[in-house]
Amino acid sequence: GIGPIHSEKRKEQLQKMMQYVSGVALRDKESFMFFHESNLNLPIYQSSDLSFINEDSSKGMASKSGSIAISIRPYALDQASQDALRQFINSINKPINCLDFQPPLDLNAYNSLLNTSESTDVYNMIRHFVIGDPFPEPLSVLIGMRYHACIWASLNGVPFIALAYDEKVTQLANALGQPVIDLSQPLTVASLQSAWKDVLANYDSYKETLSKGVKQLQDLSEINKKVLMI
């Protein structure tokens, strides 16, 4: 799978690479349409992210009374949006788990954003995936920018609010029936509060929708295996 491709230079590089490829599986609709419209003489399939292959989604980490996880992407959040996120987090009086997917960039961003305190823990996701460090349970909601943070939450049954800086994040959230806040405009405290209240008010419904969406994406991910057999 290949994520959204924007620059003309990368599009040209991709065209050259495709001369050595037998088949392509794309994880999002935009990339699929890009390949389809490029008139490449290749089998092209729309699948889902490789993270969904053979993954157990019955871990049940979610609890409405649990703490909040956040995942931000450095350099993709303007100052006004950072201020709004900081104000929102300070207003809800909940323990915060910051998901560190890209040390040290994420850690530096969290220190700048939140001035980490006793109620804020930064959790190294690399150790979680590679070494198997257990995650402190339970979690109520993820507020996430990173694509794979949203996937991680979904595979653990945790509803999420997607802060969409890219089409792939929007499409993932829509596929899983989770709320999306578009970051093409500055984030506001009001938009965060509205999404947060909606998830809490309809918590079981969001969990059920998430579970069904994950199953559909897991089924779709089997297409990746098909492409490997071409």
Short mmCIF file of C-alpha atoms in Angstrom, two decimals:
data_model
loop_
_atom_site.label_atom_id
_atom_site.label_comp_id
_atom_site.label_asym_id
_atom_site.label_seq_id
_atom_site.Cartn_x
_atom_site.Cartn_y
_atom_site.Cartn_z
CA GLY A 1 0.00 0.00 0.00
CA ILE A 2 1.05 3.59 -0.69
CA GLY A 3 -0.33 6.63 1.08
CA PRO A 4 -1.52 9.81 -0.65
CA ILE A 5 1.04 11.24 -3.09
CA HIS A 6 1.03 14.98 -3.78
CA SER A 7 4.26 16.32 -5.31
CA GLU A 8 4.89 16.07 -9.05
CA LYS A 9 8.44 14.82 -8.43
CA ARG A 10 7.20 11.89 -6.34
CA LYS A 11 4.56 11.09 -8.95
CA GLU A 12 7.28 10.89 -11.60
CA GLN A 13 9.42 8.68 -9.35
CA LEU A 14 6.45 6.42 -8.75
CA GLN A 15 5.77 6.06 -12.46
CA LYS A 16 9.35 4.84 -12.96
CA MET A 17 9.15 2.42 -10.04
CA MET A 18 5.99 0.84 -11.41
CA GLN A 19 7.99 -0.60 -14.32
CA TYR A 20 9.29 -3.20 -11.86
CA VAL A 21 5.99 -4.01 -10.13
CA SER A 22 3.55 -6.84 -10.84
CA GLY A 23 0.59 -5.61 -8.80
CA VAL A 24 -0.43 -2.84 -6.43
CA ALA A 25 -2.62 -2.69 -3.32
CA LEU A 26 -3.58 0.75 -1.98
CA ARG A 27 -4.87 1.46 1.50
CA ASP A 28 -6.98 4.53 0.62
CA LYS A 29 -9.36 5.67 -2.11
CA GLU A 30 -7.34 8.71 -3.20
CA SER A 31 -4.24 6.63 -3.94
CA PHE A 32 -6.36 4.03 -5.71
CA MET A 33 -7.87 6.69 -7.97
CA PHE A 34 -4.43 8.17 -8.65
CA PHE A 35 -3.16 4.79 -9.86
CA HIS A 36 -6.34 4.09 -11.79
CA GLU A 37 -6.14 7.41 -13.62
CA SER A 38 -2.44 6.93 -14.40
CA ASN A 39 -3.33 4.19 -16.90
CA LEU A 40 -0.71 1.82 -15.57
CA ASN A 41 -0.80 -1.62 -17.10
CA LEU A 42 -1.00 -3.29 -13.69
CA PRO A 43 -3.52 -5.11 -11.50
CA ILE A 44 -4.64 -2.45 -8.99
CA TYR A 45 -6.62 -3.21 -5.81
CA GLN A 46 -8.00 -1.11 -2.98
CA SER A 47 -7.24 -2.86 0.29
CA SER A 48 -6.53 -1.60 3.81
CA ASP A 49 -3.42 -0.92 5.86
CA LEU A 50 -1.09 -3.87 6.49
CA SER A 51 -1.55 -3.31 10.23
CA PHE A 52 -4.94 -5.01 10.01
CA ILE A 53 -3.57 -8.34 8.72
CA ASN A 54 -3.86 -11.18 11.25
CA GLU A 55 -4.28 -8.71 14.11
CA ASP A 56 -6.29 -9.63 17.21
CA SER A 57 -8.86 -6.89 17.82
CA SER A 58 -10.44 -8.39 20.95
CA LYS A 59 -8.11 -6.80 23.53
CA GLY A 60 -10.86 -4.62 25.01
CA MET A 61 -8.75 -1.76 26.36
CA ALA A 62 -11.59 0.77 26.24
CA SER A 63 -13.43 2.11 29.27
CA LYS A 64 -15.59 5.23 29.37
CA SER A 65 -14.04 6.18 32.72
CA GLY A 66 -10.45 5.62 31.54
CA SER A 67 -7.74 8.14 30.78
CA ILE A 68 -7.26 9.93 27.45
CA ALA A 69 -4.57 9.13 24.92
CA ILE A 70 -3.33 11.79 22.53
CA SER A 71 -1.13 11.52 19.46
CA ILE A 72 0.07 14.62 17.65
CA ARG A 73 2.27 14.98 14.60
CA PRO A 74 4.97 17.64 15.01
CA TYR A 75 4.94 20.47 12.46
CA ALA A 76 1.37 19.65 11.37
CA LEU A 77 -0.36 21.66 14.10
CA ASP A 78 -0.29 25.46 13.91
CA GLN A 79 0.07 27.64 17.00
CA ALA A 80 -3.63 28.46 17.30
CA SER A 81 -4.47 24.75 17.12
CA GLN A 82 -1.85 23.91 19.75
CA ASP A 83 -3.34 26.54 22.06
CA ALA A 84 -6.84 25.14 21.54
CA LEU A 85 -5.71 21.56 22.23
CA ARG A 86 -3.88 22.67 25.38
CA GLN A 87 -6.94 24.55 26.65
CA PHE A 88 -9.20 21.59 25.95
CA ILE A 89 -6.95 19.10 27.75
CA ASN A 90 -6.67 21.40 30.76
CA SER A 91 -10.46 21.79 30.87
CA ILE A 92 -11.43 18.12 31.09
CA ASN A 93 -9.44 17.19 34.20
CA LYS A 94 -8.47 13.69 33.01
CA PRO A 95 -5.14 11.82 33.14
CA ILE A 96 -3.38 12.04 29.76
CA ASN A 97 -1.27 9.41 28.02
CA CYS A 98 0.85 10.91 25.23
CA LEU A 99 1.73 8.36 22.53
CA ASP A 100 5.33 8.75 21.38
CA PHE A 101 5.52 7.17 17.90
CA GLN A 102 8.62 9.01 16.68
CA PRO A 103 11.20 9.73 19.37
CA PRO A 104 12.45 12.34 20.02
CA LEU A 105 10.20 14.48 17.81
CA ASP A 106 6.94 13.50 19.48
CA LEU A 107 8.39 13.83 22.98
CA ASN A 108 9.66 17.33 22.26
CA ALA A 109 6.26 18.28 20.86
CA TYR A 110 4.46 17.01 23.96
CA ASN A 111 6.83 18.85 26.28
CA SER A 112 6.20 22.05 24.33
CA LEU A 113 2.46 21.54 24.10
CA LEU A 114 1.58 20.32 27.58
CA ASN A 115 4.48 21.06 29.91
CA THR A 116 4.19 17.44 31.05
CA SER A 117 3.13 17.08 34.66
CA GLU A 118 2.13 14.37 37.14
CA SER A 119 -1.17 13.87 35.29
CA THR A 120 0.62 13.40 31.94
CA ASP A 121 2.58 10.29 30.92
CA VAL A 122 4.55 9.94 27.70
CA TYR A 123 4.40 6.35 26.49
CA ASN A 124 7.06 4.98 24.11
CA MET A 125 5.10 3.17 21.40
CA ILE A 126 8.27 1.73 19.84
CA ARG A 127 8.93 -0.23 23.04
CA HIS A 128 5.26 -1.22 23.09
CA PHE A 129 5.40 -2.74 19.60
CA VAL A 130 8.96 -4.13 19.56
CA ILE A 131 9.53 -5.23 23.16
CA GLY A 132 5.93 -5.76 24.20
CA ASP A 133 5.73 -3.27 27.06
CA PRO A 134 2.13 -3.41 28.34
CA PHE A 135 0.05 -0.28 28.02
CA PRO A 136 -1.45 1.21 31.21
CA GLU A 137 -5.17 0.45 30.92
CA PRO A 138 -7.85 1.51 30.51
CA LEU A 139 -8.31 4.28 27.93
CA SER A 140 -11.52 6.10 27.16
CA VAL A 141 -10.70 7.96 23.94
CA LEU A 142 -7.76 8.70 21.68
CA ILE A 143 -7.44 12.20 20.25
CA GLY A 144 -5.13 11.47 17.38
CA MET A 145 -3.37 12.96 14.39
CA ARG A 146 -1.07 10.07 13.51
CA TYR A 147 -2.61 7.54 11.13
CA HIS A 148 -1.19 4.50 12.92
CA ALA A 149 -2.15 5.85 16.32
CA CYS A 150 -5.76 5.77 15.14
CA ILE A 151 -5.26 2.22 13.83
CA TRP A 152 -3.70 1.18 17.15
CA ALA A 153 -6.69 2.60 19.05
CA SER A 154 -9.15 0.86 16.75
CA LEU A 155 -7.44 -2.52 17.14
CA ASN A 156 -7.68 -2.08 20.91
CA GLY A 157 -11.37 -1.15 20.77
CA VAL A 158 -10.76 2.46 21.83
CA PRO A 159 -12.98 5.11 20.15
CA PHE A 160 -11.00 7.99 18.69
CA ILE A 161 -11.40 11.57 17.54
CA ALA A 162 -9.30 12.05 14.41
CA LEU A 163 -7.48 15.36 13.95
CA ALA A 164 -7.14 15.09 10.18
CA TYR A 165 -4.12 16.81 8.65
CA ASP A 166 -4.22 14.46 5.64
CA GLU A 167 -6.86 12.69 3.54
CA LYS A 168 -5.71 9.26 4.72
CA VAL A 169 -6.62 10.10 8.34
CA THR A 170 -10.06 11.35 7.28
CA GLN A 171 -10.72 8.24 5.20
CA LEU A 172 -9.65 5.91 8.01
CA ALA A 173 -11.92 7.65 10.53
CA ASN A 174 -14.84 7.58 8.10
CA ALA A 175 -14.31 3.88 7.42
CA LEU A 176 -14.41 3.21 11.15
CA GLY A 177 -17.32 5.55 11.92
CA GLN A 178 -15.33 7.83 14.23
CA PRO A 179 -15.57 11.65 14.47
CA VAL A 180 -13.20 13.77 12.39
CA ILE A 181 -12.00 17.35 12.92
CA ASP A 182 -10.51 18.82 9.74
CA LEU A 183 -7.23 20.63 10.41
CA SER A 184 -7.33 22.57 7.15
CA GLN A 185 -8.78 25.23 9.46
CA PRO A 186 -7.34 26.02 12.93
CA LEU A 187 -8.53 23.70 15.69
CA THR A 188 -10.90 25.22 18.24
CA VAL A 189 -11.79 24.34 21.81
CA ALA A 190 -15.46 24.27 20.79
CA SER A 191 -14.89 21.66 18.07
CA LEU A 192 -12.94 19.44 20.45
CA GLN A 193 -15.55 19.76 23.19
CA SER A 194 -18.36 18.97 20.76
CA ALA A 195 -16.64 15.81 19.48
CA TRP A 196 -15.65 14.75 23.01
CA LYS A 197 -19.17 15.15 24.40
CA ASP A 198 -20.62 13.29 21.41
CA VAL A 199 -18.31 10.30 21.92
CA LEU A 200 -19.04 10.10 25.66
CA ALA A 201 -22.80 10.46 25.13
CA ASN A 202 -22.80 7.67 22.54
CA TYR A 203 -19.86 5.63 23.83
CA ASP A 204 -21.25 2.13 23.35
CA SER A 205 -22.50 3.01 19.88
CA TYR A 206 -19.06 4.31 18.83
CA LYS A 207 -17.42 1.16 20.20
CA GLU A 208 -19.82 -1.07 18.29
CA THR A 209 -19.37 0.88 15.06
CA LEU A 210 -15.61 0.75 15.54
CA SER A 211 -15.65 -3.02 16.02
CA LYS A 212 -17.66 -3.55 12.84
CA GLY A 213 -15.40 -1.22 10.86
CA VAL A 214 -12.25 -2.97 12.06
CA LYS A 215 -13.66 -6.32 10.97
CA GLN A 216 -14.37 -4.91 7.49
CA LEU A 217 -10.84 -3.51 7.18
CA GLN A 218 -9.37 -6.79 8.40
CA ASP A 219 -11.29 -8.62 5.70
CA LEU A 220 -10.15 -6.06 3.14
CA SER A 221 -6.52 -6.44 4.21
CA GLU A 222 -6.57 -10.01 2.88
CA ILE A 223 -6.29 -8.43 -0.59
CA ASN A 224 -2.67 -7.60 0.27
CA LYS A 225 -1.93 -11.32 0.41
CA LYS A 226 -3.57 -11.76 -2.99
CA VAL A 227 -1.29 -9.13 -4.51
CA LEU A 228 1.79 -10.84 -3.08
CA MET A 229 0.83 -14.00 -4.98
CA ILE A 230 0.73 -12.26 -8.40
#
